[in-house]
mmCIF file of C-alpha atoms in Angstrom:
data_model
loop_
_atom_site.group_PDB
_atom_site.id
_atom_site.type_symbol
_atom_site.label_atom_id
_atom_site.label_comp_id
_atom_site.label_asym_id
_atom_site.label_seq_id
_atom_site.Cartn_x
_atom_site.Cartn_y
_atom_site.Cartn_z
ATOM 1 C CA MET O 170 -10.441 -9.581 -1.502
ATOM 2 C CA GLU O 171 -9.961 -10.348 2.175
ATOM 3 C CA PHE O 172 -7.708 -7.347 2.853
ATOM 4 C CA ASP O 173 -9.837 -4.826 0.934
ATOM 5 C CA PHE O 174 -13.377 -3.610 0.567
ATOM 6 C CA ILE O 175 -14.633 -2.244 -2.731
ATOM 7 C CA SER O 176 -18.084 -0.663 -2.873
ATOM 8 C CA GLU O 177 -20.350 -0.843 -5.895
ATOM 9 C CA GLU O 178 -19.746 2.883 -6.472
ATOM 10 C CA VAL O 179 -15.956 2.521 -6.412
ATOM 11 C CA LEU O 180 -16.141 -0.525 -8.697
ATOM 12 C CA GLU O 181 -18.115 1.548 -11.196
ATOM 13 C CA GLU O 182 -15.477 4.296 -10.900
ATOM 14 C CA LYS O 183 -12.748 1.752 -11.711
ATOM 15 C CA LEU O 184 -14.679 0.204 -14.621
ATOM 16 C CA THR O 185 -16.759 2.546 -16.774
ATOM 17 C CA GLY O 186 -15.288 5.545 -14.953
ATOM 18 C CA ASP O 187 -11.810 4.774 -16.288
ATOM 19 C CA PRO O 188 -10.779 7.008 -19.227
ATOM 20 C CA GLY O 189 -9.487 3.884 -20.999
ATOM 21 C CA TRP O 190 -12.525 1.691 -20.264
ATOM 22 C CA ASN O 191 -13.142 -0.915 -22.934
ATOM 23 C CA PRO O 192 -15.343 -3.997 -22.448
ATOM 24 C CA LYS O 193 -13.164 -5.793 -25.020
ATOM 25 C CA SER O 194 -10.362 -5.884 -22.443
ATOM 26 C CA THR O 195 -12.549 -6.918 -19.521
ATOM 27 C CA PHE O 196 -13.189 -10.630 -18.960
ATOM 28 C CA VAL O 197 -15.329 -12.800 -16.720
ATOM 29 C CA THR O 198 -15.354 -16.544 -16.220
ATOM 30 C CA GLN O 199 -18.754 -18.021 -15.473
ATOM 31 C CA LYS O 200 -19.278 -21.245 -13.601
ATOM 32 C CA GLU O 201 -22.682 -22.760 -12.885
ATOM 33 C CA GLY O 202 -24.366 -19.457 -13.705
ATOM 34 C CA ARG O 203 -22.205 -17.228 -11.486
ATOM 35 C CA VAL O 204 -19.102 -15.140 -12.028
ATOM 36 C CA ALA O 205 -16.170 -17.156 -10.713
ATOM 37 C CA GLY O 206 -13.378 -14.973 -12.101
ATOM 38 C CA PHE O 207 -12.880 -11.436 -13.354
ATOM 39 C CA MET O 208 -10.035 -9.477 -14.965
ATOM 40 C CA GLN O 209 -10.036 -5.891 -16.213
ATOM 41 C CA GLY O 210 -7.356 -4.506 -18.491
ATOM 42 C CA VAL O 211 -6.627 -0.983 -19.725
ATOM 43 C CA TYR O 212 -3.714 0.625 -21.504
ATOM 44 C CA ARG O 213 -2.108 4.048 -21.343
ATOM 45 C CA ASN O 214 0.544 5.969 -23.247
ATOM 46 C CA VAL O 215 2.990 7.057 -20.512
ATOM 47 C CA ARG O 216 5.786 9.324 -21.733
ATOM 48 C CA GLY O 217 5.939 7.579 -25.086
ATOM 49 C CA VAL O 218 5.663 4.012 -23.768
ATOM 50 C CA ARG O 219 2.461 2.027 -24.270
ATOM 51 C CA TYR O 220 1.721 0.240 -21.003
ATOM 52 C CA GLY O 221 -1.011 -2.316 -20.529
ATOM 53 C CA TYR O 222 -2.329 -2.948 -17.043
ATOM 54 C CA ILE O 223 -4.201 -5.611 -15.194
ATOM 55 C CA LYS O 224 -6.260 -3.095 -13.299
ATOM 56 C CA LEU O 225 -8.392 -5.447 -11.221
ATOM 57 C CA MET O 226 -8.643 -9.222 -10.979
ATOM 58 C CA ALA O 227 -10.172 -11.839 -8.731
ATOM 59 C CA VAL O 228 -10.930 -15.564 -8.742
ATOM 60 C CA GLU O 229 -13.181 -17.074 -6.088
ATOM 61 C CA LYS O 230 -11.269 -19.285 -3.650
ATOM 62 C CA GLU O 231 -13.029 -22.518 -4.527
ATOM 63 C CA SER O 232 -12.236 -22.039 -8.228
ATOM 64 C CA ARG O 233 -8.508 -21.332 -7.930
ATOM 65 C CA LYS O 234 -5.781 -23.579 -9.355
ATOM 66 C CA GLN O 235 -8.026 -24.401 -12.301
ATOM 67 C CA GLY O 236 -6.358 -22.098 -14.847
ATOM 68 C CA ILE O 237 -9.065 -19.403 -14.751
ATOM 69 C CA ALA O 238 -6.738 -16.438 -14.173
ATOM 70 C CA ARG O 239 -4.325 -17.793 -16.778
ATOM 71 C CA ALA O 240 -7.057 -18.169 -19.390
ATOM 72 C CA MET O 241 -8.318 -14.626 -18.846
ATOM 73 C CA TYR O 242 -4.810 -13.173 -18.856
ATOM 74 C CA LEU O 243 -3.850 -14.880 -22.125
ATOM 75 C CA GLN O 244 -6.858 -13.243 -23.786
ATOM 76 C CA LEU O 245 -5.921 -9.895 -22.255
ATOM 77 C CA GLU O 246 -2.296 -10.221 -23.351
ATOM 78 C CA ASP O 247 -3.460 -11.042 -26.874
ATOM 79 C CA TYR O 248 -5.570 -7.868 -26.801
ATOM 80 C CA PHE O 249 -2.552 -5.855 -25.642
ATOM 81 C CA GLU O 250 -0.311 -7.299 -28.347
ATOM 82 C CA ARG O 251 -2.877 -6.437 -31.022
ATOM 83 C CA ASN O 252 -2.862 -2.872 -29.695
ATOM 84 C CA LYS O 253 0.967 -2.697 -29.774
ATOM 85 C CA VAL O 254 1.464 -2.491 -26.008
ATOM 86 C CA ASP O 255 5.134 -2.487 -24.975
ATOM 87 C CA ALA O 256 4.844 -3.845 -21.427
ATOM 88 C CA VAL O 257 2.205 -4.998 -18.951
ATOM 89 C CA ARG O 258 2.012 -4.002 -15.290
ATOM 90 C CA ILE O 259 -0.259 -5.119 -12.475
ATOM 91 C CA TYR O 260 -2.552 -2.672 -10.634
ATOM 92 C CA ASP O 261 -0.311 0.448 -10.637
ATOM 93 C CA VAL O 262 -2.451 2.260 -13.228
ATOM 94 C CA PRO O 263 -1.914 6.038 -13.549
ATOM 95 C CA LEU O 264 -5.049 8.231 -13.420
ATOM 96 C CA ASN O 265 -7.492 5.760 -11.906
ATOM 97 C CA TYR O 266 -6.403 2.851 -9.718
ATOM 98 C CA PHE O 267 -7.514 0.843 -6.703
ATOM 99 C CA MET O 268 -4.096 -0.202 -5.372
ATOM 100 C CA PRO O 269 -0.543 0.574 -6.557
ATOM 101 C CA GLY O 270 0.708 -3.005 -6.875
ATOM 102 C CA ILE O 271 0.142 -6.455 -5.408
ATOM 103 C CA ASP O 272 -0.178 -6.670 -1.649
ATOM 104 C CA PRO O 273 2.048 -9.748 -1.127
ATOM 105 C CA ARG O 274 -0.403 -11.091 1.444
ATOM 106 C CA TYR O 275 -2.423 -12.013 -1.638
ATOM 107 C CA THR O 276 -0.008 -14.881 -2.187
ATOM 108 C CA ALA O 277 -2.088 -16.387 -4.987
ATOM 109 C CA ALA O 278 -1.714 -13.141 -6.979
ATOM 110 C CA VAL O 279 2.062 -13.141 -6.476
ATOM 111 C CA CYS O 280 2.268 -16.741 -7.684
ATOM 112 C CA PHE O 281 0.068 -15.951 -10.678
ATOM 113 C CA ALA O 282 2.226 -12.983 -11.689
ATOM 114 C CA GLU O 283 5.463 -14.940 -11.539
ATOM 115 C CA ARG O 284 4.000 -17.957 -13.364
ATOM 116 C CA MET O 285 2.848 -15.677 -16.178
ATOM 117 C CA GLY O 286 6.334 -14.243 -16.683
ATOM 118 C CA PHE O 287 6.079 -10.986 -14.740
ATOM 119 C CA VAL O 288 9.215 -9.736 -13.007
ATOM 120 C CA ARG O 289 9.123 -7.824 -9.736
ATOM 121 C CA ASN O 290 10.574 -4.386 -10.383
ATOM 122 C CA GLY O 291 10.160 -2.510 -7.124
ATOM 123 C CA ASP O 292 7.738 -1.801 -4.334
ATOM 124 C CA THR O 293 5.754 1.063 -2.888
ATOM 125 C CA SER O 294 3.701 1.812 0.215
ATOM 126 C CA ASN O 295 0.396 3.196 1.404
ATOM 127 C CA LEU O 296 0.358 5.256 4.592
ATOM 128 C CA ASP O 297 -2.563 5.722 6.989
ATOM 129 C CA ILE O 298 -3.313 8.920 8.891
ATOM 130 C CA ASP O 299 -5.576 9.018 11.945
ATOM 131 C CA LEU O 300 -7.915 11.919 11.148
ATOM 132 C CA GLN O 301 -10.097 12.177 14.218
ATOM 133 C CA HIS O 302 -7.508 12.392 16.985
ATOM 134 C CA GLN O 303 -5.325 15.157 15.560
ATOM 135 C CA ASN O 304 -5.722 18.902 15.068
ATOM 136 C CA TRP O 305 -5.315 20.032 11.460
ATOM 137 C CA SER O 306 -5.765 23.789 11.965
ATOM 138 C CA GLU O 307 -3.179 25.798 10.016
ATOM 139 C CA GLN O 308 -4.707 29.276 10.294
ATOM 140 C CA THR O 309 -1.628 30.806 11.949
ATOM 141 C CA LYS O 310 0.634 29.457 9.196
ATOM 142 C CA ILE O 311 -1.791 30.651 6.519
ATOM 143 C CA GLU O 312 -1.590 34.187 7.950
ATOM 144 C CA GLU O 313 2.224 33.994 7.955
ATOM 145 C CA LEU O 314 2.212 32.965 4.300
ATOM 146 C CA LYS O 315 -0.126 35.831 3.436
ATOM 147 C CA ALA O 316 2.523 38.240 4.735
ATOM 148 C CA GLN O 317 4.843 36.702 2.092
ATOM 149 C CA GLN O 318 2.297 37.362 -0.715
ATOM 150 C CA ILE O 319 1.207 33.713 -0.676
ATOM 151 C CA GLU O 320 -2.563 33.187 -0.670
ATOM 152 C CA VAL O 321 -4.065 29.816 0.228
ATOM 153 C CA SER O 322 -7.634 28.957 -0.791
ATOM 154 C CA ARG O 323 -9.969 26.245 -2.012
ATOM 155 C CA ALA O 324 -9.791 25.878 -5.782
ATOM 156 C CA THR O 325 -12.688 26.742 -8.089
ATOM 157 C CA GLU O 326 -13.486 25.938 -11.696
ATOM 158 C CA ALA O 327 -11.845 29.248 -12.654
ATOM 159 C CA ASP O 328 -8.484 27.881 -11.416
ATOM 160 C CA ARG O 329 -8.467 24.796 -13.644
ATOM 161 C CA ALA O 330 -6.445 26.357 -16.487
ATOM 162 C CA GLU O 331 -3.701 27.630 -14.161
ATOM 163 C CA ILE O 332 -3.447 24.264 -12.400
ATOM 164 C CA THR O 333 -3.179 22.568 -15.801
ATOM 165 C CA GLU O 334 -0.340 24.954 -16.657
ATOM 166 C CA LEU O 335 1.391 24.052 -13.388
ATOM 167 C CA LEU O 336 1.136 20.347 -14.244
ATOM 168 C CA GLY O 337 2.863 20.983 -17.589
ATOM 169 C CA THR O 338 4.218 17.945 -19.392
ATOM 170 C CA ASP O 339 6.028 16.421 -16.401
ATOM 171 C CA TRP O 340 2.868 15.861 -14.352
ATOM 172 C CA HIS O 341 0.134 15.797 -16.992
ATOM 173 C CA LEU O 342 -0.946 12.300 -15.906
ATOM 174 C CA TRP O 343 -2.439 13.935 -12.794
ATOM 175 C CA GLN O 344 -4.835 16.013 -14.890
ATOM 176 C CA TYR O 345 -7.588 13.392 -14.643
ATOM 177 C CA GLU O 346 -7.475 13.382 -10.834
ATOM 178 C CA VAL O 347 -7.232 17.185 -10.663
ATOM 179 C CA ASP O 348 -10.335 17.495 -12.836
ATOM 180 C CA ARG O 349 -12.270 15.069 -10.639
ATOM 181 C CA ALA O 350 -11.268 16.968 -7.497
ATOM 182 C CA ILE O 351 -12.320 20.323 -8.961
ATOM 183 C CA GLU O 352 -15.645 18.839 -10.018
ATOM 184 C CA SER O 353 -16.407 17.570 -6.498
ATOM 185 C CA SER O 354 -18.895 19.563 -4.435
ATOM 186 C CA PRO O 355 -17.273 21.414 -2.810
ATOM 187 C CA PRO O 356 -14.023 21.131 -4.777
ATOM 188 C CA SER O 357 -11.680 18.758 -2.932
ATOM 189 C CA LEU O 358 -8.550 20.668 -3.976
ATOM 190 C CA HIS O 359 -6.681 23.486 -2.232
ATOM 191 C CA ILE O 360 -4.209 25.835 -3.914
ATOM 192 C CA ALA O 361 -1.492 28.331 -3.022
ATOM 193 C CA ARG O 362 -0.822 31.441 -5.107
ATOM 194 C CA LEU O 363 2.347 33.530 -5.112
ATOM 195 C CA ASN O 364 1.691 37.075 -6.329
ATOM 196 C CA GLY O 365 -1.582 35.838 -7.815
ATOM 197 C CA LYS O 366 -0.206 32.809 -9.693
ATOM 198 C CA VAL O 367 -1.082 29.214 -8.728
ATOM 199 C CA LEU O 368 2.167 27.449 -7.830
ATOM 200 C CA ALA O 369 1.009 24.630 -5.525
ATOM 201 C CA PHE O 370 -1.993 22.399 -4.928
ATOM 202 C CA ALA O 371 -3.161 19.367 -2.983
ATOM 203 C CA ALA O 372 -6.224 17.228 -3.703
ATOM 204 C CA HIS O 373 -8.237 14.471 -2.103
ATOM 205 C CA ASN O 374 -11.291 12.402 -3.038
ATOM 206 C CA ALA O 375 -10.084 12.381 -6.647
ATOM 207 C CA ASN O 376 -9.679 8.604 -6.746
ATOM 208 C CA ASN O 377 -11.614 5.894 -4.897
ATOM 209 C CA LYS O 378 -14.198 8.425 -3.759
ATOM 210 C CA GLY O 379 -15.342 8.259 -0.175
ATOM 211 C CA THR O 380 -12.378 6.202 1.039
ATOM 212 C CA GLY O 381 -10.136 9.007 2.351
ATOM 213 C CA TRP O 382 -7.743 8.873 -0.609
ATOM 214 C CA PHE O 383 -5.267 11.789 -0.605
ATOM 215 C CA GLY O 384 -3.456 13.199 -3.633
ATOM 216 C CA PRO O 385 -2.105 14.249 -5.949
ATOM 217 C CA MET O 386 -0.049 17.110 -4.533
ATOM 218 C CA LEU O 387 2.458 19.370 -6.291
ATOM 219 C CA THR O 388 4.556 22.377 -5.304
ATOM 220 C CA HIS O 389 6.511 24.439 -7.837
ATOM 221 C CA ASN O 390 10.247 24.680 -7.147
ATOM 222 C CA ASP O 391 9.899 28.418 -6.424
ATOM 223 C CA MET O 392 7.568 27.653 -3.507
ATOM 224 C CA ARG O 393 9.414 24.794 -1.829
ATOM 225 C CA GLY O 394 10.872 25.166 1.645
ATOM 226 C CA LYS O 395 8.127 27.521 2.810
ATOM 227 C CA GLY O 396 5.892 24.950 4.503
ATOM 228 C CA ILE O 397 3.193 25.207 1.852
ATOM 229 C CA GLY O 398 2.932 21.463 1.232
ATOM 230 C CA GLY O 399 2.176 20.837 4.895
ATOM 231 C CA VAL O 400 -0.526 23.516 4.932
ATOM 232 C CA LEU O 401 -2.277 22.172 1.833
ATOM 233 C CA LEU O 402 -2.054 18.607 3.136
ATOM 234 C CA LYS O 403 -3.699 19.574 6.423
ATOM 235 C CA LEU O 404 -6.484 21.499 4.705
ATOM 236 C CA CYS O 405 -7.326 18.308 2.816
ATOM 237 C CA LEU O 406 -7.124 16.242 6.008
ATOM 238 C CA GLN O 407 -9.489 18.669 7.754
ATOM 239 C CA ASP O 408 -11.959 18.282 4.875
ATOM 240 C CA MET O 409 -11.904 14.508 5.317
ATOM 241 C CA LYS O 410 -12.209 14.789 9.091
ATOM 242 C CA ASN O 411 -15.263 17.029 8.597
ATOM 243 C CA GLU O 412 -16.779 14.313 6.405
ATOM 244 C CA GLY O 413 -16.570 11.942 9.374
ATOM 245 C CA LEU O 414 -13.833 9.708 7.979
ATOM 246 C CA GLU O 415 -11.668 7.942 10.556
ATOM 247 C CA LYS O 416 -8.519 7.803 8.455
ATOM 248 C CA SER O 417 -6.896 9.091 5.294
ATOM 249 C CA ILE O 418 -4.904 6.894 2.945
ATOM 250 C CA ILE O 419 -1.776 8.332 1.337
ATOM 251 C CA PRO O 420 -1.215 5.971 -1.613
ATOM 252 C CA TRP O 421 1.811 5.099 -3.732
ATOM 253 C CA VAL O 422 4.061 7.120 -1.423
ATOM 254 C CA GLY O 423 7.491 8.501 -2.247
ATOM 255 C CA PRO O 424 8.421 10.920 0.594
ATOM 256 C CA ILE O 425 7.446 8.868 3.651
ATOM 257 C CA PRO O 426 9.318 11.199 6.094
ATOM 258 C CA PHE O 427 7.273 14.214 4.909
ATOM 259 C CA TYR O 428 3.949 12.607 5.765
ATOM 260 C CA ALA O 429 5.270 11.057 8.965
ATOM 261 C CA HIS O 430 6.468 14.475 10.158
ATOM 262 C CA GLN O 431 3.457 16.501 9.008
ATOM 263 C CA ALA O 432 0.647 14.139 9.966
ATOM 264 C CA ASN O 433 2.063 11.269 12.033
ATOM 265 C CA ALA O 434 1.429 8.961 9.072
ATOM 266 C CA LYS O 435 2.233 5.274 9.459
ATOM 267 C CA VAL O 436 3.178 2.732 6.813
ATOM 268 C CA ALA O 437 0.071 0.558 6.631
ATOM 269 C CA ARG O 438 0.611 -1.561 3.531
ATOM 270 C CA VAL O 439 3.404 -2.529 1.153
ATOM 271 C CA PHE O 440 2.844 -3.403 -2.500
ATOM 272 C CA TRP O 441 5.073 -5.269 -4.919
ATOM 273 C CA ARG O 442 5.198 -3.976 -8.489
ATOM 274 C CA TYR O 443 5.447 -6.351 -11.430
ATOM 275 C CA GLU O 444 6.115 -5.856 -15.144
ATOM 276 C CA LYS O 445 6.261 -8.081 -18.212
ATOM 277 C CA LYS O 446 7.850 -6.889 -21.466
ATOM 278 C CA LEU O 447 5.887 -7.642 -24.614
ATOM 279 C CA THR O 448 8.196 -5.964 -27.126
ATOM 280 C CA THR O 449 11.955 -5.607 -27.456
ATOM 281 C CA PRO O 450 13.014 -1.988 -26.746
ATOM 282 C CA LYS O 451 14.509 -0.179 -29.739
ATOM 283 C CA ILE O 452 18.189 0.694 -29.360
#
C-alpha cells in the first residue's frame, strides 16, 4: 500500500474490531510459505439493503496478474450470495473503514474492480488540516453561545443516551463511532446543549485510532446557523494538536467549503466508489 500506512493496531481494529468480523469472509493466499494476497469482507444492513463490502485487500506486487485477487473475490462473492447480499461495494464500509473508496492511483485495484463487474458510482474526498500551525481557541465564541443558553462541553458516559436519541434512525449508523469516542480516555467527543438538551456533537479518534481521523459530526436543525459546528470541530482539532499530531484527516467529505472555511482544510485525496449488484431490485 504505497500511498498508505496501516499499523498493526489499526489493522486489528479493522479486522476483529469490526462489528461484522467473520473469519469465514476473510481470505489469504499463501505462496512459498508467506501471505501473498489478502481480502477481507463484511456485510451490513443499511436502511433495508444488505450490502457486502470488500473492506481491505492487497496482493504483493510480484504476485499480481496471476488471478489471486480474482480467486479470493469469487469466494467472497459466493459467501455474500449465500448470505443474501444485494450489492457489493469496495472499501466504503459504514461504521469501521480504512478508506472511503479506491484511490485511483492504485491502478491495479481500479482494473480489478472493473474486470470483476463493478461499476463506478461516484467519488468522494479526504481533506487534510494542518494542526500545528493554526490556533483553534474558541473560548470567546463559547462564551457568546453560553449567553444564548447553549453550553459546550466534553461528553461523558452519562451523555450517551441523549446522543443516541439525537442520532435517531437517520444517523444510527454513526452509533458505533460515537460509542468508541465516548469510551476513549478522555472521551474524544464534544457536545453542545440548548436549554440542557444535547443537540450537536463532534467526535474524533473514533475510527483508525491515532491517525487524526475526524468525525462523525451532527447538528440538529434547531441549532444550525449559530456557528456551533465550527466550535465543536475546533475543540476536536485542539485535542489532536495536544496529542502532538501534525494533521487531521476529514474523511468521506460532503461539505468541503465548511471545512475549508473553518480550518483551512485542503483536498488531499480523491476516492472512486464502486458497486456491483448481486440481486435484481424488487419493483
